Coordinates of C-alpha atoms and ligand atoms in Angstrom, one line a residue:
X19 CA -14.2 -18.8 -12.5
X20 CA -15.2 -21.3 -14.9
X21 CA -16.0 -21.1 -19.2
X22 CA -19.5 -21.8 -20.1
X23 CA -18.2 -24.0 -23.3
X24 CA -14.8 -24.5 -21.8
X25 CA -11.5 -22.4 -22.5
X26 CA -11.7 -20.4 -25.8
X27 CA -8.9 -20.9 -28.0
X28 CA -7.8 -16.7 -28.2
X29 CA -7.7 -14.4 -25.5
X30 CA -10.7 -12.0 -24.8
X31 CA -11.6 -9.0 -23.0
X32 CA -14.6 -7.3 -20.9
X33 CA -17.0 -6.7 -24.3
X34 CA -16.1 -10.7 -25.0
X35 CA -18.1 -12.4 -22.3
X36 CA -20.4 -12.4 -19.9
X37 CA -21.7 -13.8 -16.9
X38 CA -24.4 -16.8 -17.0
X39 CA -27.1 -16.3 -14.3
X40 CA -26.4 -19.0 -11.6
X41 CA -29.0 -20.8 -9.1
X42 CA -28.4 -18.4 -6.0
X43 CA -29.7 -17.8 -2.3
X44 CA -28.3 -14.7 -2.4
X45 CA -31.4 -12.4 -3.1
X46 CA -30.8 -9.3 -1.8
X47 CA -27.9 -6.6 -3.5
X48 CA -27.6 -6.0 0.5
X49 CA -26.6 -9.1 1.5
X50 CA -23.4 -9.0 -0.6
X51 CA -19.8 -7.9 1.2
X52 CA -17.5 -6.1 -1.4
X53 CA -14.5 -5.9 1.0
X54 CA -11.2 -6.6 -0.5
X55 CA -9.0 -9.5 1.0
X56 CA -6.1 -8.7 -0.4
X57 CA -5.1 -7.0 3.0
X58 CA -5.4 -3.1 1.8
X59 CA -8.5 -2.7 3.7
X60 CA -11.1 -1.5 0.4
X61 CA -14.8 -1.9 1.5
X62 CA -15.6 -1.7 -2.3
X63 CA -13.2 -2.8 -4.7
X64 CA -12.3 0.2 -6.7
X65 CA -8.5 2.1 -6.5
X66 CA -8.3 5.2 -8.3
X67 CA -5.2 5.0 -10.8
X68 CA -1.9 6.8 -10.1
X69 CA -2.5 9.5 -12.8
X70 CA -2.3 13.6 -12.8
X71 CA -5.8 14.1 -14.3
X72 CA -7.2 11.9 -11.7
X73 CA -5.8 11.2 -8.4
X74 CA -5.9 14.4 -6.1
X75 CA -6.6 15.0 -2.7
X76 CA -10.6 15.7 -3.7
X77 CA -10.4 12.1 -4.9
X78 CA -8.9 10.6 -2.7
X79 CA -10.8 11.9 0.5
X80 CA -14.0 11.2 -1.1
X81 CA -13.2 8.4 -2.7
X82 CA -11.9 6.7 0.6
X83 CA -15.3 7.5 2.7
X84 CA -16.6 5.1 0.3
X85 CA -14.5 2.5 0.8
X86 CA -12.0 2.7 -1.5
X87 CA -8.4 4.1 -2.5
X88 CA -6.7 6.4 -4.6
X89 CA -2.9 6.0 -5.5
X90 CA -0.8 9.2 -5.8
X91 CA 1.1 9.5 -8.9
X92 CA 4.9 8.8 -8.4
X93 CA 5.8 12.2 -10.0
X94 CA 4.2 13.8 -7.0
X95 CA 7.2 15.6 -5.1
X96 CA 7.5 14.4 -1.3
X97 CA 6.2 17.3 0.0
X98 CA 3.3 17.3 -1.6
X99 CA 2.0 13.5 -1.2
X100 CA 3.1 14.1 2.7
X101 CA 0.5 17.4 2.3
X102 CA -2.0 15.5 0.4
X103 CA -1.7 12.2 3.1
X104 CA -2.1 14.5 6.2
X105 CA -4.9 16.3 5.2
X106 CA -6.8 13.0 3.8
X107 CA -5.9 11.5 7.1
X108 CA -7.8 15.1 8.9
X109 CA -11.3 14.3 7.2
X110 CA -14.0 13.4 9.0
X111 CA -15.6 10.0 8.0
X112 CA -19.4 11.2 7.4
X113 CA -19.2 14.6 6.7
X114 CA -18.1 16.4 3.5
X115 CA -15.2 19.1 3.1
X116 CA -17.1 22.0 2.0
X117 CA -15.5 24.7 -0.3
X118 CA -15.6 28.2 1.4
X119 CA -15.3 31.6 0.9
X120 CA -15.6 34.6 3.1
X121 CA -18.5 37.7 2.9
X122 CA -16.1 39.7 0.8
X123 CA -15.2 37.4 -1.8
X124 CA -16.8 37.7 -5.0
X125 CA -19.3 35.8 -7.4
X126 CA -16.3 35.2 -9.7
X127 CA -14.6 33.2 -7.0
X128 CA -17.5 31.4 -5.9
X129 CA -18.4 30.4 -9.4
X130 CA -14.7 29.3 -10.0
X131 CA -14.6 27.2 -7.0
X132 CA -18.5 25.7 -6.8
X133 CA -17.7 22.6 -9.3
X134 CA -14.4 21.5 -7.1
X135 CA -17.2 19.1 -5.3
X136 CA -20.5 17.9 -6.1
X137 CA -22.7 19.8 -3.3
X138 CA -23.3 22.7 -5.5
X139 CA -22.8 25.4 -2.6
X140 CA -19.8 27.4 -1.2
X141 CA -20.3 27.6 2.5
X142 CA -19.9 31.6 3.4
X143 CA -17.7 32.0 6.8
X144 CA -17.1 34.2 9.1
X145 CA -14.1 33.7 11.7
X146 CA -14.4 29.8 10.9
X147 CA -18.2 30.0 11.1
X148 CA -21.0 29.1 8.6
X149 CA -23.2 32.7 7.8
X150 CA -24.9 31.4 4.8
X151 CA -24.8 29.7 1.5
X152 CA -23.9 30.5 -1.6
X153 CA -25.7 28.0 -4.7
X154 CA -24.9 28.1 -8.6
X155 CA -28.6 29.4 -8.7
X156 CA -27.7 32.3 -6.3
X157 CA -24.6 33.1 -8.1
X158 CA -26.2 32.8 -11.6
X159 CA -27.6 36.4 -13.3
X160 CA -25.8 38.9 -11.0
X161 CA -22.3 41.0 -11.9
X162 CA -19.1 38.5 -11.4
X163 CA -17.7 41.3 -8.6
X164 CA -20.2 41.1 -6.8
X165 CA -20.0 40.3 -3.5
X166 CA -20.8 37.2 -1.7
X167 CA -22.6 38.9 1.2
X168 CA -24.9 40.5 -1.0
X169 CA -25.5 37.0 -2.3
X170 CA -25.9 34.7 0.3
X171 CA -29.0 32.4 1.7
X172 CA -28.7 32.3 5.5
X173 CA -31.5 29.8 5.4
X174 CA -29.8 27.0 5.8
X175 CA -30.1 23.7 8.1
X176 CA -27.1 23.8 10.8
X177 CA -26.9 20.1 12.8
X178 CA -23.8 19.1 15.0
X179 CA -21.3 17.2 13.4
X180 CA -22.4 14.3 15.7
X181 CA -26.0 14.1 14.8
X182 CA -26.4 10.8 13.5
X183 CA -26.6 10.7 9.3
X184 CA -29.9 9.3 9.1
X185 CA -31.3 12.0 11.1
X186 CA -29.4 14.6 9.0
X187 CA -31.2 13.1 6.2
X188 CA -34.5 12.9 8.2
X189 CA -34.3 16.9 9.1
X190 CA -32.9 18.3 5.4
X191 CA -36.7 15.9 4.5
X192 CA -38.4 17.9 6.6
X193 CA -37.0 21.3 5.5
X194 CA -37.1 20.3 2.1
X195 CA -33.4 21.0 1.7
X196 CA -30.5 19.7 -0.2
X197 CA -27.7 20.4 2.2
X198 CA -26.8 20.5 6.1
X199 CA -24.2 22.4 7.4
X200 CA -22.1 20.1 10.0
X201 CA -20.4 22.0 13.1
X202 CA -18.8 21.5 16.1
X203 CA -19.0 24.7 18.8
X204 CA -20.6 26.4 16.0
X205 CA -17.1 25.9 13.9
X206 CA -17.8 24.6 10.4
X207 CA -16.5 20.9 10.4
X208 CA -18.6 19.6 6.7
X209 CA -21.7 19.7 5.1
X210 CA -24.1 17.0 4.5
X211 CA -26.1 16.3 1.5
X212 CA -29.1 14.3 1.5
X213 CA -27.7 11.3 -0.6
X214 CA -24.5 11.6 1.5
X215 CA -26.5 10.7 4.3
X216 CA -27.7 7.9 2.5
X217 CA -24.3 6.6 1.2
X218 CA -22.8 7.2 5.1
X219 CA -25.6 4.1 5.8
X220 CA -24.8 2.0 2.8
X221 CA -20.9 2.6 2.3
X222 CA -18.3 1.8 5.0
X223 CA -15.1 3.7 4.8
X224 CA -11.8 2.4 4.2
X225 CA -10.1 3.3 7.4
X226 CA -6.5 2.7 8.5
X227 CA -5.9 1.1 12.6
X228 CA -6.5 4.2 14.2
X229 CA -9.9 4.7 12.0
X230 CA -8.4 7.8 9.6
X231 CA -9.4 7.4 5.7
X232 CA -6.7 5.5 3.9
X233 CA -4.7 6.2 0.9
X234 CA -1.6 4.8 -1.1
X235 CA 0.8 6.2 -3.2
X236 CA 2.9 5.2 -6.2
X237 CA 6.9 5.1 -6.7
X238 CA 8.6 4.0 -10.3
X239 CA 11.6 1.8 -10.3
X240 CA 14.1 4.6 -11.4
X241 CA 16.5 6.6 -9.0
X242 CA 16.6 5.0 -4.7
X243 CA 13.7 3.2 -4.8
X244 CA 13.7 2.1 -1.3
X245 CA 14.3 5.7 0.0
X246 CA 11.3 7.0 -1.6
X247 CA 9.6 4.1 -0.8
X248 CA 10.4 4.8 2.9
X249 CA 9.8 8.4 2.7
X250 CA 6.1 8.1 1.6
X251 CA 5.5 5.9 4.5
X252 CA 7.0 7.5 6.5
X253 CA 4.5 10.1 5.3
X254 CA 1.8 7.8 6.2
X255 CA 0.7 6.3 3.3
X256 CA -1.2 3.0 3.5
X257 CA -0.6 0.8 0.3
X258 CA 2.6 1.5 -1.6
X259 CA 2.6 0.6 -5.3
X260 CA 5.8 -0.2 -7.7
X261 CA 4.9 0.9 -10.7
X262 CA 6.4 0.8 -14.5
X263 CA 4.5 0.0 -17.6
X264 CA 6.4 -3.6 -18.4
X265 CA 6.4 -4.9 -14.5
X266 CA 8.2 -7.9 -15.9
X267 CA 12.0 -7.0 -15.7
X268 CA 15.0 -7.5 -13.7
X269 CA 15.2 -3.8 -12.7
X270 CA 11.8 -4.1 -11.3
X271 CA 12.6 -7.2 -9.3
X272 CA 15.5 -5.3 -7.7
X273 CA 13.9 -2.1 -7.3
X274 CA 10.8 -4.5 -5.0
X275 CA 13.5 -7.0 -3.6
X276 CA 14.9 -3.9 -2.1
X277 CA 11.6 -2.5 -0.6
X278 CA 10.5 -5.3 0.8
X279 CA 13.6 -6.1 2.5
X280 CA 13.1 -2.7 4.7
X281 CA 9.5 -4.4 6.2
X282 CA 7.8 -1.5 5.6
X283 CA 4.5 -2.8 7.2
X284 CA 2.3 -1.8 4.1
X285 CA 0.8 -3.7 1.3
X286 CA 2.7 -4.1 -1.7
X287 CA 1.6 -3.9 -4.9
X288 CA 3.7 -4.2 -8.2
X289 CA 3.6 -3.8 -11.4
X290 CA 2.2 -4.0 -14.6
X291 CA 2.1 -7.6 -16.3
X292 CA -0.1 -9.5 -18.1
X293 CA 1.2 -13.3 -18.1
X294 CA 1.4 -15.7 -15.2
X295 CA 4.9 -15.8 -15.4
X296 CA 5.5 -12.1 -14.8
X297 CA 2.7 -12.6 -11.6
X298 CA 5.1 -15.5 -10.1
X299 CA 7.9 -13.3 -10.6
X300 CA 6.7 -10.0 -9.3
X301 CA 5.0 -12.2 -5.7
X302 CA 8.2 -14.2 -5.7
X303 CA 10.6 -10.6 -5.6
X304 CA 8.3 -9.7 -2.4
X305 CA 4.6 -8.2 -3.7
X306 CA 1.8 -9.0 -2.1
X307 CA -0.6 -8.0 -5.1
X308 CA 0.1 -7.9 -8.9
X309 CA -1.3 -5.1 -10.8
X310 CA -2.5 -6.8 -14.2
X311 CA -2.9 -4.7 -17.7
X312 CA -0.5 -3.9 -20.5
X313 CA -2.5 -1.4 -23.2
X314 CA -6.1 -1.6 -21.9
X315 CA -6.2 2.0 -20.7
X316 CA -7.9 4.8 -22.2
X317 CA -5.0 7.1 -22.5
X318 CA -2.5 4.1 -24.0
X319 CA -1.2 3.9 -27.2
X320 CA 0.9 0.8 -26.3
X321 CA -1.1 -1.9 -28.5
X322 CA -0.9 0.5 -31.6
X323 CA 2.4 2.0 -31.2
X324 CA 3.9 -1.5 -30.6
X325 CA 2.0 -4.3 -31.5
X326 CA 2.1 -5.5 -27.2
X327 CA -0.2 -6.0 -24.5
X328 CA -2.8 -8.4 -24.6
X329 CA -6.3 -8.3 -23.8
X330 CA -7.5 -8.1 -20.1
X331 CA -10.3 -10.5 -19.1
X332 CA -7.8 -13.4 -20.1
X333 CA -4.9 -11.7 -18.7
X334 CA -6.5 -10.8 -15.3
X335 CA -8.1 -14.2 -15.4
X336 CA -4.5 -16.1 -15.8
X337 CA -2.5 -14.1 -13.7
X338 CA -5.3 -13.9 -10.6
X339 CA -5.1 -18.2 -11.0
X340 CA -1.2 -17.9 -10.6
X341 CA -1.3 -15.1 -7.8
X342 CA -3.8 -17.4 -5.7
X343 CA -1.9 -20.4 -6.3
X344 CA 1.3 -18.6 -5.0
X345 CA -0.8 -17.4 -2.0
X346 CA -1.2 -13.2 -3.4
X347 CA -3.5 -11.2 -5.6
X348 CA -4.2 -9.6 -8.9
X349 CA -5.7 -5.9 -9.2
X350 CA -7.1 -5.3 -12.6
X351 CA -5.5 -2.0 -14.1
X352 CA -7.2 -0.1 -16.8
X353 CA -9.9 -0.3 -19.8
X354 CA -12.9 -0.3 -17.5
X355 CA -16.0 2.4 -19.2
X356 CA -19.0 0.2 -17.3
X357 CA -19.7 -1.4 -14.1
X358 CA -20.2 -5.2 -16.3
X359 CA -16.7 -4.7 -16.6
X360 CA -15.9 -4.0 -12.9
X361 CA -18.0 -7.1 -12.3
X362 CA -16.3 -9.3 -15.0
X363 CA -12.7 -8.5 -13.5
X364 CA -13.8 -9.4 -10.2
X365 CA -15.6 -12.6 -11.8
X366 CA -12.0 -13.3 -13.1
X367 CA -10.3 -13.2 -10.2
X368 CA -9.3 -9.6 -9.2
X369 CA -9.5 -8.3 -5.6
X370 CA -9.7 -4.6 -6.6
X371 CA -10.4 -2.9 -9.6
X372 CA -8.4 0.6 -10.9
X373 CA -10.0 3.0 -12.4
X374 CA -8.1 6.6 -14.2
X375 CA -9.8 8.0 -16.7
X376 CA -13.3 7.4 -16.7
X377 CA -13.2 9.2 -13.4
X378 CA -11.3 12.1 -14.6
X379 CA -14.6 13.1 -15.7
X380 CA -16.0 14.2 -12.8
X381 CA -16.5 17.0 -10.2
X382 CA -13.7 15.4 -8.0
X383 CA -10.9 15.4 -10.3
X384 CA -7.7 17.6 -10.4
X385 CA -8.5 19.0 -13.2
X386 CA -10.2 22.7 -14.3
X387 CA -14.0 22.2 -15.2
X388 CA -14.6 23.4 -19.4
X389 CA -17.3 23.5 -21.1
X390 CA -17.7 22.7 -25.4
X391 CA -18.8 24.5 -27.6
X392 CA -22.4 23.1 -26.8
X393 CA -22.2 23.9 -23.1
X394 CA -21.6 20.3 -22.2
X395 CA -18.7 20.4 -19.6
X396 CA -15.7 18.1 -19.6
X397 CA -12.3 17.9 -17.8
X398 CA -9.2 16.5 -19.8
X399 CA -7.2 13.6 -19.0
X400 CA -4.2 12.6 -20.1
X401 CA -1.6 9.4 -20.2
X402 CA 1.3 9.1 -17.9
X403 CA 3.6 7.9 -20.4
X404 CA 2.4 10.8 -22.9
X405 CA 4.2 14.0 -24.1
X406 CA 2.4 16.1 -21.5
X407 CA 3.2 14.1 -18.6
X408 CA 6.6 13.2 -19.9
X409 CA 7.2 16.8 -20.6
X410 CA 6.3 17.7 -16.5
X411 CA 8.6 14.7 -15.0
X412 CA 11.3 15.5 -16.9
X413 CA 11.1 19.5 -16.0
X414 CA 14.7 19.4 -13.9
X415 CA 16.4 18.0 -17.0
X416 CA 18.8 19.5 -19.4
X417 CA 16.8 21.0 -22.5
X418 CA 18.9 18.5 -24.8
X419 CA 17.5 15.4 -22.8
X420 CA 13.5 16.6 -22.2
X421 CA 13.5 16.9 -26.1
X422 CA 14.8 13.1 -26.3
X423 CA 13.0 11.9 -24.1
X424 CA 9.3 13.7 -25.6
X425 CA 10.3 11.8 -29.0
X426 CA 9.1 8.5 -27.1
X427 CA 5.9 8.4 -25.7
X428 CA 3.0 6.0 -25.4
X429 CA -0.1 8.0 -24.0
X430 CA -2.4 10.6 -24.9
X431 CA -1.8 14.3 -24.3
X432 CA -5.1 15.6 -24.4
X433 CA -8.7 14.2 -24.3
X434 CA -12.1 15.6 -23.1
X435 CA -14.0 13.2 -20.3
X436 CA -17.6 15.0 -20.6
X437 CA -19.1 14.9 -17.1
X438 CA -22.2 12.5 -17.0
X439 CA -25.3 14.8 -16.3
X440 CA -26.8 12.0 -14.4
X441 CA -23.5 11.5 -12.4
X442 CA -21.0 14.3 -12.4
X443 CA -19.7 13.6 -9.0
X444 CA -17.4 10.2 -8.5
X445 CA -19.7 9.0 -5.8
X446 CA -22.1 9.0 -8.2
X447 CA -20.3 6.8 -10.3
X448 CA -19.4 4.7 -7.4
X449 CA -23.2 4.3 -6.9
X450 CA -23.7 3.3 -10.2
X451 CA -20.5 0.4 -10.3
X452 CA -21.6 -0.6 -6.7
X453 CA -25.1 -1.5 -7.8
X454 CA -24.3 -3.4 -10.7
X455 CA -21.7 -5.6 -9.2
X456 CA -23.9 -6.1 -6.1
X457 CA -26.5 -7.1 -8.4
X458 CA -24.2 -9.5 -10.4
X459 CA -22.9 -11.2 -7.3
X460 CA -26.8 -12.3 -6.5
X461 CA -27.0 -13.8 -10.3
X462 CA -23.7 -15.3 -9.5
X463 CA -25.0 -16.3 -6.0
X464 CA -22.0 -15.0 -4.3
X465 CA -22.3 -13.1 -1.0
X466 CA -18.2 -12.0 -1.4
X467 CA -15.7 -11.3 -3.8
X468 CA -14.1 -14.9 -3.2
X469 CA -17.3 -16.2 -3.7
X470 CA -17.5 -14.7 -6.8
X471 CA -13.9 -15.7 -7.5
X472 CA -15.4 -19.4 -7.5
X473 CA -18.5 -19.1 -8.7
X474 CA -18.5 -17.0 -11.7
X475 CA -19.9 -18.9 -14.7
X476 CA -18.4 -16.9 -17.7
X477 CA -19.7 -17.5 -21.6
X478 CA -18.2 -15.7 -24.7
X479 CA -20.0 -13.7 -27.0
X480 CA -20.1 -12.2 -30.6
X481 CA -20.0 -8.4 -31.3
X482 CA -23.8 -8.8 -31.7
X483 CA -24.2 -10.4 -28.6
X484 CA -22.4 -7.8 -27.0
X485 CA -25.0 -5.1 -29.1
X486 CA -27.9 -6.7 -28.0
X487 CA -27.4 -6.3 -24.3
X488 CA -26.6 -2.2 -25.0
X489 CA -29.7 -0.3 -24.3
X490 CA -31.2 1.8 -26.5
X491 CA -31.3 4.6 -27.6
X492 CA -27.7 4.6 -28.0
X493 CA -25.8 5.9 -25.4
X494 CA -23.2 3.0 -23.0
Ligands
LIG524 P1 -8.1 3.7 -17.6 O1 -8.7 2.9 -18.8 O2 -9.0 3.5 -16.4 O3 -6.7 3.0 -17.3 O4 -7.8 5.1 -17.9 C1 -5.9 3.4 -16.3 C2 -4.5 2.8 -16.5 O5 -3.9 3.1 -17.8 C3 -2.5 3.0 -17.7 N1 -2.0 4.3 -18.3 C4 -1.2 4.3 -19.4 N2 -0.8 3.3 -20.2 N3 0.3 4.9 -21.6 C5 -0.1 3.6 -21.3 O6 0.3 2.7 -22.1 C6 -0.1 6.0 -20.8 O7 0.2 7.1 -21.1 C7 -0.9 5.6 -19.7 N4 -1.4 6.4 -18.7 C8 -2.1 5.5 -17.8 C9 -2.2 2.9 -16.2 O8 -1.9 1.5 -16.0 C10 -3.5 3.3 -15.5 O9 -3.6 2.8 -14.2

């Protein structure tokens, strides 16, 4: 990555620059490979961030047929990341897990369950097989106890499981319908939607060696590090990430000397710094990959609660030149609300890109679907470091100690992430950060991430610079 005008004399973030259209050969969005080399196997360089609003089992299934990965939070109990691994690991790599429901369930159920995925239909079985389908529309003006049999569309398109995803797509074209049903023996195994069967041709999954969907969890530095660290992959998890909010400390450096002395086989990834100091240190106590951001998150109040953190463009920029000149890599953590600003913390040198709230808005989220008082719905998400989620990791303490602890906290408890009504699922959003990357790589003229690593032209703008690329009306 180079400066337009040469380094700027203060540091800057995503809204500060941009990148200057290069001569390229690259003219298709096609031709461009988003794979990850930082060795955790992302086809597209997006992790989902370790938080409670946002990084479930939903998320991470679906998330991971695309390509990339979602981190469990480190407040997760064993059990439940060992749960949440084996039945990511259990998906199928084309097909969709399909909310169902049984003949005698009600309306109310139906309706409670239809927004845990973006298909818009609970599939109605019957002794493991598909009988019909039940949409929001079918579901709509009749009595909440009423019953799903009395309910249910059994027109609906029923393929093998092994029928190829363009011909999926090709059949629910000629039946003018939105959704296949996928089975094997006549045994529901996933449903199909038409633009899944366009993604399975245009996304590759991020598998592990023996070709099951990949996923990573998280682990703080407090308590037996190296125990939990072996217990969740022992679990099976693929990528294991270190995590505290100031990465640069001596506990830290103990806590991943100690991990990586039991060879656990898996990427590591620490952190969070924002200097190329704390990137040396972290690589040289055993990570693989740094995790770069102090106070660009949504949910932080860090910067205004203590005055520290320090804009991210410049910080992933500095600490990506230090990781590759110590032989690792640099994931950019937190403050992305576009795709430009995937693509400008790629340009600066990041392998992978996390993303937590912005995708807490969405379909696949933990979280229970609300609507506002216009009918717009939303999810919440919340900090990790806030009252709320300081309030549920501290639950097996002594009453005296929770209420110490809530008095310090850096995060917000509560905010609403309305659900885009052009993209309420998180593929959808995917589609959207895919295709603007892709597209910036061919006005960068890179056909990979390292070639946008060394090609990327960046020049700095003014707030009305910024302005005048923001479409209008409004919205962005
Ligand atoms: P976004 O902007 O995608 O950022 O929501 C996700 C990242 O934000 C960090 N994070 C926090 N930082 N207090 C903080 O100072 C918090 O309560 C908090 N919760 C999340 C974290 O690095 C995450 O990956």
């Amino acid at each position: 990555m180079h400066f337009l005008s040469g380094p700027p004399p203060y540091d800057l973030t995503y809204d500060d620059v941009f990148l200057v259209p290069r001569p390229t050969e690259v003219t298709s969005r096609f031709d461009v490979d988003l794979a990850s080399a930082d060795g955790t196997g992302t086809t597209i360089p997006i992790v989902v961030a370790n938080m409670t609003a946002v990084a479930g089992r939903r998320m991470a299934e679906t998330i991971a047929r695309r390509g990339g990965i979602v981190i469990l939070p480190q407040d997760l109990p064993i059990g439940a990341v060992a749960d949440t691994v084996a039945f990511v690991k259990s998906r199928d790599l084309v097909a969709d897990t399909p909310v169902t429901l049984g003949p005698d369930d009600s309306v109310s159920d139906a309706s409670a369950l239809m927004h845990k995925r973006s298909h818009g239909a609970v599939v109605i079985v019957a002794d493991g097989r598909p009988i019909g389908l039940a949409t929001a529309a079918d579901c709509a003006d009749v009595d909440r106890f009423t019953r799903l049999s009395a309910v249910l569309t059994t027109e609906m398109l029923t393929v093998a499981l092994s029928t190829p995803p363009r011909a999926v797509f090709e059949l629910l074209d000629a039946a003018h319908a939105r959704l296949a049903v996928l089975t094997v023996d006549g045994v529901l195994a996933g449903v199909l939607t038409r633009v899944g069967a366009v993604r399975a041709g245009i996304y590759r999954p991020a598998v592990d060696a023996a070709g099951r969907l990949r996923i990573a969890a998280a682990v703080g530095i407090n308590g037996d590090v190296p125990a939990k660290a072996k217990a969740l992959v022992d679990a099976g998890v693929d990528v294991l990430v270190v995590d505290t909010a100031h990465g640069h400390q001596a506990k830290m450096a103990e806590a991943l000397a100690a991990v990586r002395a039991l060879d656990l086989g898996v990427p590591l990834v620490a952190g969070n710094v924002v200097t190329a100091a704390g990137t040396r240190d972290l690589l040289a106590a055993g990570a693989d990959i740094v995790k770069v951001g102090v106070g660009p998150g949504a949910m932080c109040t860090t910067r205004m609660m203590t005055g520290v953190g320090r804009p991210q463009f410049s910080a992933v920029a500095e600490c990506a030149e230090a990781a590759r000149e110590a032989g690792g890599h640099v994931w950019a953590d937190g403050g992305i609300r576009h795709p430009r600003d995937v693509a400008l913390a790629l340009a600066a040198g990041a392998d992978n890109v996390m993303i937590g709230s912005w995708f807490a808005g969405t379909y696949e989220s933990p979280g229970d679907l609300r609507f506002d008082q216009n009918g717009n719905p939303y999810k919440e998400s919340f900090g990790m470091a806030s009252k709320r989620a300081v309030a549920a990791r501290t639950a097996a303490d002594s009453s005296y100690d929770r209420a110490r602890k809530s008095l310090f906290e850096e995060g917000i408890s509560s905010s609403r992430m309305q659900l885009d009504p052009d993209r309420p699922g998180v593929e959808d959003l995917l589609d959207h950060i895919c295709s603007g990357v892709r597209s910036a790589c061919t006005y960068a003229g890179a056909r990979n991430l390292a070639q946008l690593h060394e090609r990327a032209l960046i020049g700095v703008q003014s707030a009305a610079g910024f302005a005048e690329g923001r479409p209008l009306p409004g919205g962005w």
